[in-house]
CSV table of C-alpha atoms in Angstrom, one decimal:
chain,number,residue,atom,x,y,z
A,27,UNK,CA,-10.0,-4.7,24.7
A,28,UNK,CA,-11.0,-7.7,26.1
A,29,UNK,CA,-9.1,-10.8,24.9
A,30,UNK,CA,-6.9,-9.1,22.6
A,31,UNK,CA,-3.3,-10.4,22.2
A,32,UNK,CA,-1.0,-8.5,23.1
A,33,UNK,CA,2.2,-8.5,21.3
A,34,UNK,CA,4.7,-6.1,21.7
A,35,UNK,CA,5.6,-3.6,19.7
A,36,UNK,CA,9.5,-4.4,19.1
A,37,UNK,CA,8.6,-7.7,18.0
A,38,UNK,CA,6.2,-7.1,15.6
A,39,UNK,CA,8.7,-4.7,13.9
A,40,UNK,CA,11.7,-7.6,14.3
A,41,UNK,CA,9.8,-9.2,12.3
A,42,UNK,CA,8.4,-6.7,9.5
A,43,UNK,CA,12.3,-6.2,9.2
A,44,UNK,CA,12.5,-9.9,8.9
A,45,UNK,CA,10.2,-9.8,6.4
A,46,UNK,CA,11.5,-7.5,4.2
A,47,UNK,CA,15.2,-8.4,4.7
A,48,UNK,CA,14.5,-11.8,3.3
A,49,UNK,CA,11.8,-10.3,0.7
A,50,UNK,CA,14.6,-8.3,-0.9
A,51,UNK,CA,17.2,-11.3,-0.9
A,52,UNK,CA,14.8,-13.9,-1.8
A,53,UNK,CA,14.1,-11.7,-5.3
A,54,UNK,CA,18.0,-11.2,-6.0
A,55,UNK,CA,19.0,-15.2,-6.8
A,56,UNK,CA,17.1,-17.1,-9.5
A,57,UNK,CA,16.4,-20.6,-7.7
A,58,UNK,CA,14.1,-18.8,-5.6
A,59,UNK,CA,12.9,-15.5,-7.2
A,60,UNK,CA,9.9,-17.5,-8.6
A,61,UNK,CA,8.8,-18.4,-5.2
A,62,UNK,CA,8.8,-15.2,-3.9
A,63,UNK,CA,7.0,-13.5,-6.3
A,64,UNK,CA,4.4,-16.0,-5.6
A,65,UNK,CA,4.2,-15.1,-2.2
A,66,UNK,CA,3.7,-11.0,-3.0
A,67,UNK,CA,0.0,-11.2,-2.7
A,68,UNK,CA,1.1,-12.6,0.9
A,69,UNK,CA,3.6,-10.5,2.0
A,70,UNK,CA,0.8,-7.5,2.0
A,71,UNK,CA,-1.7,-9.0,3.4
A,72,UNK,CA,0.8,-10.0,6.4
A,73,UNK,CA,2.2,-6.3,6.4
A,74,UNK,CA,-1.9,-4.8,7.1
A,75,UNK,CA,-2.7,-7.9,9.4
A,76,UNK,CA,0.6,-6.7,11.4
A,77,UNK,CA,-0.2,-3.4,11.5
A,78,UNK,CA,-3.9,-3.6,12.4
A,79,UNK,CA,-2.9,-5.9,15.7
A,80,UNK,CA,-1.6,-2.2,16.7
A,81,UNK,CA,-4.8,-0.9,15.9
A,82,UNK,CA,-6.5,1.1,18.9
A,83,UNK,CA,-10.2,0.5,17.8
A,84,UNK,CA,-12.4,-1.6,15.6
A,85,UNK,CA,-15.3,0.8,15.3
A,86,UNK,CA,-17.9,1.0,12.8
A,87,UNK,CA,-16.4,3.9,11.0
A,88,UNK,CA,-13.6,2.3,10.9
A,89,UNK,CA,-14.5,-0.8,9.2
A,90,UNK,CA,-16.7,1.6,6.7
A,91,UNK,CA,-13.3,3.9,6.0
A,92,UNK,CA,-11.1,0.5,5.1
A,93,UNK,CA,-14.5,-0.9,3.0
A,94,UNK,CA,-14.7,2.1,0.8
A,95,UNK,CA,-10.7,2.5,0.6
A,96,UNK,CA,-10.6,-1.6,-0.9
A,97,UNK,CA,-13.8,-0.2,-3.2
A,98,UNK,CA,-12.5,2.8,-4.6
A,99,UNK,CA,-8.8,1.2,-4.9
A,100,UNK,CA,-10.5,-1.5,-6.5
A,101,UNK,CA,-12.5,0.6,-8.7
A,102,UNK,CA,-9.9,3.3,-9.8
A,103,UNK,CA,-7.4,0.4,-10.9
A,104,UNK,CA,-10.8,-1.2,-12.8
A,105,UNK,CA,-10.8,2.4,-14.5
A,106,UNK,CA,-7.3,2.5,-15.2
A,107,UNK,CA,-6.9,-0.6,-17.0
A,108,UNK,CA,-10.3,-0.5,-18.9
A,109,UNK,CA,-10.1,2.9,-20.0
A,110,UNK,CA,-6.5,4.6,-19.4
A,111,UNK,CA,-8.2,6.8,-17.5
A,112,UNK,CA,-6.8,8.1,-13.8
A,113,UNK,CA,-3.3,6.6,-13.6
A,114,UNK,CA,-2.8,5.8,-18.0
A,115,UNK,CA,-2.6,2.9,-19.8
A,116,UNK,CA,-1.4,-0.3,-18.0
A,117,UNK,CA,-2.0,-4.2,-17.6
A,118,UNK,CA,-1.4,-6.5,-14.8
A,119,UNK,CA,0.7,-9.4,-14.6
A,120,UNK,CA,0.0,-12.1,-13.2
A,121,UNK,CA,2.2,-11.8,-10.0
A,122,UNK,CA,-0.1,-10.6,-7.9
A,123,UNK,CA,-2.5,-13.3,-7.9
A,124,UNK,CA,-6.4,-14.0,-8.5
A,125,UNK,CA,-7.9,-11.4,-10.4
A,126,UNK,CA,-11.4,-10.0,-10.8
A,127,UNK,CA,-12.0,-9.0,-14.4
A,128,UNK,CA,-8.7,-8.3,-14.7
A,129,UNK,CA,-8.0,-6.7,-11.3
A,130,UNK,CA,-5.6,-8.2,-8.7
A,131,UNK,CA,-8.0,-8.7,-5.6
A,132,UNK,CA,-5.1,-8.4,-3.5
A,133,UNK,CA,-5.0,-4.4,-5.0
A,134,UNK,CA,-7.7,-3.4,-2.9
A,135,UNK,CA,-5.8,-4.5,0.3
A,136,UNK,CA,-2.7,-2.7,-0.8
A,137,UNK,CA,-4.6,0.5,-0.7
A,138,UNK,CA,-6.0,-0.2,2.8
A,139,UNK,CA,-2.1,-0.9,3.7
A,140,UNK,CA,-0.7,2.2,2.1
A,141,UNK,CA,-3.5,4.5,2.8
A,142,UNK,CA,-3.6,3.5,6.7
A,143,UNK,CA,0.3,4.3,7.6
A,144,UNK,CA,0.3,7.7,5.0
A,145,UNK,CA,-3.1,8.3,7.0
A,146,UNK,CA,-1.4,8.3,10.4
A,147,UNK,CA,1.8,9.5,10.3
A,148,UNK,CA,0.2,12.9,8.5
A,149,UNK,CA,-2.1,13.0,11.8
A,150,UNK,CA,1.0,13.4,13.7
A,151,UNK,CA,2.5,15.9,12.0
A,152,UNK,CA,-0.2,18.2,11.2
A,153,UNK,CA,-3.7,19.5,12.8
A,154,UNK,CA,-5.2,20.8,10.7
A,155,UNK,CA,-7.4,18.5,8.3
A,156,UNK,CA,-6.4,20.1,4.8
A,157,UNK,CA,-3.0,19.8,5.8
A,158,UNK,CA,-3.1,16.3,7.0
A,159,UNK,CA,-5.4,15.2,3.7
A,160,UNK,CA,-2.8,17.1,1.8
A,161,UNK,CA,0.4,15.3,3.3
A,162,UNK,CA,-1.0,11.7,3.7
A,163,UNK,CA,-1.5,12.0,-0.3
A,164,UNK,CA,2.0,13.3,-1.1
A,165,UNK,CA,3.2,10.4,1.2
A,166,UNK,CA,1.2,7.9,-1.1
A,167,UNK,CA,3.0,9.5,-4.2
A,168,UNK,CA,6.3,9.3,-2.6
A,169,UNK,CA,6.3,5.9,-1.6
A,170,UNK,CA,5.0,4.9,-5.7
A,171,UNK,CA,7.8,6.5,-6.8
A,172,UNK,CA,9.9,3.5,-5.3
A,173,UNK,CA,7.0,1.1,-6.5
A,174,UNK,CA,6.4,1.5,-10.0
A,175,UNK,CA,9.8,0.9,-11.4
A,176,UNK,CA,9.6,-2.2,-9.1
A,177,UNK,CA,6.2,-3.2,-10.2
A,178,UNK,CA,7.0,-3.2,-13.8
A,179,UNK,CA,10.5,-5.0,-13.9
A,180,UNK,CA,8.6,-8.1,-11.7
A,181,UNK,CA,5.4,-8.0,-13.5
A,182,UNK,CA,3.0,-7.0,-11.3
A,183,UNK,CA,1.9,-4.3,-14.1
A,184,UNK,CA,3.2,-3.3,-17.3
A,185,UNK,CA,2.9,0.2,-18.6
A,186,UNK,CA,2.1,1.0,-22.0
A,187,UNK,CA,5.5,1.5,-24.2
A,188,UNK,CA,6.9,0.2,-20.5
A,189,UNK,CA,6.8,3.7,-19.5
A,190,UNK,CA,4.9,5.5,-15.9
A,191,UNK,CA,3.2,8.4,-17.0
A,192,UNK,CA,3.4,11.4,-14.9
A,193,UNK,CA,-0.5,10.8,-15.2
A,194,UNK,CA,0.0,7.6,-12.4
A,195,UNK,CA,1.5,10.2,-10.0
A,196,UNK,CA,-1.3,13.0,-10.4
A,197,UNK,CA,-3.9,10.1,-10.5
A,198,UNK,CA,-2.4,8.4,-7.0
A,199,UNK,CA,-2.3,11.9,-5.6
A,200,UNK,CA,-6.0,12.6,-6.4
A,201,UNK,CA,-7.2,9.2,-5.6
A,202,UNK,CA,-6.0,9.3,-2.0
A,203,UNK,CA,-6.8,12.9,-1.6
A,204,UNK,CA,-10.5,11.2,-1.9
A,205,UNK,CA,-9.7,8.4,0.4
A,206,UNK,CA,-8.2,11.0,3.3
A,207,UNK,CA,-11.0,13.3,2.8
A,208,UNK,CA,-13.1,10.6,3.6
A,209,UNK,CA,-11.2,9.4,6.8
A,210,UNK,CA,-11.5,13.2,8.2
A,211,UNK,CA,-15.3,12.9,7.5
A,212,UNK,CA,-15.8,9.6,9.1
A,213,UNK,CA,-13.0,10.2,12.2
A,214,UNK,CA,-10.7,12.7,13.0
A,215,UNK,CA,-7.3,10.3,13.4
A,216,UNK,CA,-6.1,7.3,14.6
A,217,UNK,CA,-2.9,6.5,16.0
A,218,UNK,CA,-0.7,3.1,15.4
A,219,UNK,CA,2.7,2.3,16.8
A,220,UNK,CA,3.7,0.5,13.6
A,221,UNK,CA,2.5,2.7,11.0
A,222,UNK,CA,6.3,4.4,10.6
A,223,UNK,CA,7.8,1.0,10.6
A,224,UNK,CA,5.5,-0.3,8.0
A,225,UNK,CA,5.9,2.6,5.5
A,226,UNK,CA,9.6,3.4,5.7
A,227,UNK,CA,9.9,-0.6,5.2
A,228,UNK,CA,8.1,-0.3,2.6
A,229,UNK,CA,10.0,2.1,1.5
A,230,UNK,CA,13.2,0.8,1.8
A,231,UNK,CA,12.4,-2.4,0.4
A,232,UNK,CA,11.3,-1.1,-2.8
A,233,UNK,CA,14.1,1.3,-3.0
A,234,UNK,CA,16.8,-1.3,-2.2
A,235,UNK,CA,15.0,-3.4,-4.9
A,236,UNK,CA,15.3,-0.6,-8.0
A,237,UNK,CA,18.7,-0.2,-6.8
A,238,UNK,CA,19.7,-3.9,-6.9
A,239,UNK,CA,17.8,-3.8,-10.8
């Protein structure tokens, strides 16, 4: 693509691992665990603007599948904490910044994030559509599991009696089984050279974060 910026793949991932190495330290000592809560909203918007440097094409579908994945985030979340419906009964703090009615606006984005990388590694591993659909969703469910204990012990949300329902998990699981049917509808696959990197950071972060609890 004409005037794109190239930057090479290695160094984007030097620095997600930067990113999350001093993410996870930064939340482990008091005199700056303050700050870096206030930079969460941040540090996932710089994960999907990292990943989508690595991204083949900007096509109209495209832009349309990571529209209606911010919407329908947006929206289930709005139904979850409204109504208990989806995912239970839950509140957000105020970690994760400005909030519309309630609803992080930054929640949205963390879809698109999540959504895109379990999106593309299950194109690699299966061809078939109900199969990729299938895994991208368990992927989604997998990588909560490291979240939500997170989430609730630095106030991003706060389950009712501060328990996760096995509700969240079934809801997550049907709610991106939506958002990847959709993406087979709109485009068949997409491939990204960071998408591993940015979920099994992810994942690793969050998991060396509930062990360090």
């Amino acid at each position: 693509m004409k005037g794109k910026v190239n930057i090479s793949d290695s160094l984007l991932t030097t620095v997600l691992l930067i990113l999350y190495a001093v993410g996870v330290a930064g939340l482990q000592f008091s005199e700056t665990k303050s700050l870096f809560l206030a930079m969460v909203p941040g540090f996932l918007l710089v994960n999907l603007i990292i990943l989508l440097f690595k991204h083949e094409s900007f096509t109209k579908s495209f832009g349309l599948w990571a529209l209606i994945t911010y919407v329908i985030g947006f929206s289930a979340e709005w139904v979850g904490v409204h109504t208990g419906l989806i995912f239970g009964r839950y509140v957000y703090g105020p970690v994760l910044g400005w909030q519309l009615d309630e609803i992080p606006l930054i929640i949205g984005v963390n879809w698109v994030l999540l959504a895109y990388a379990s999106r593309d590694i299950a194109g690699r591993v299966f061809k078939h559509p109900v199969l990729r659909i299938l895994f991208a969703a368990v992927l989604m469910v997998l990588l909560d599991l490291q979240i939500e204990p997170v989430a609730q012990e630095l106030n991003f949300w706060i389950w009712a009696d501060f328990q996760i329902p096995l509700q969240n998990y079934i809801g997550w699981f049907g709610v991106s089984v939506l958002l990847f049917s959709l993406s087979e509808w709109l485009f068949k696959r997409w491939y990204n050279p960071l998408s591993v990197q940015v979920y099994l950071g992810l994942y690793v972060f969050f998991t060396l974060l509930r062990l360090m609890q």
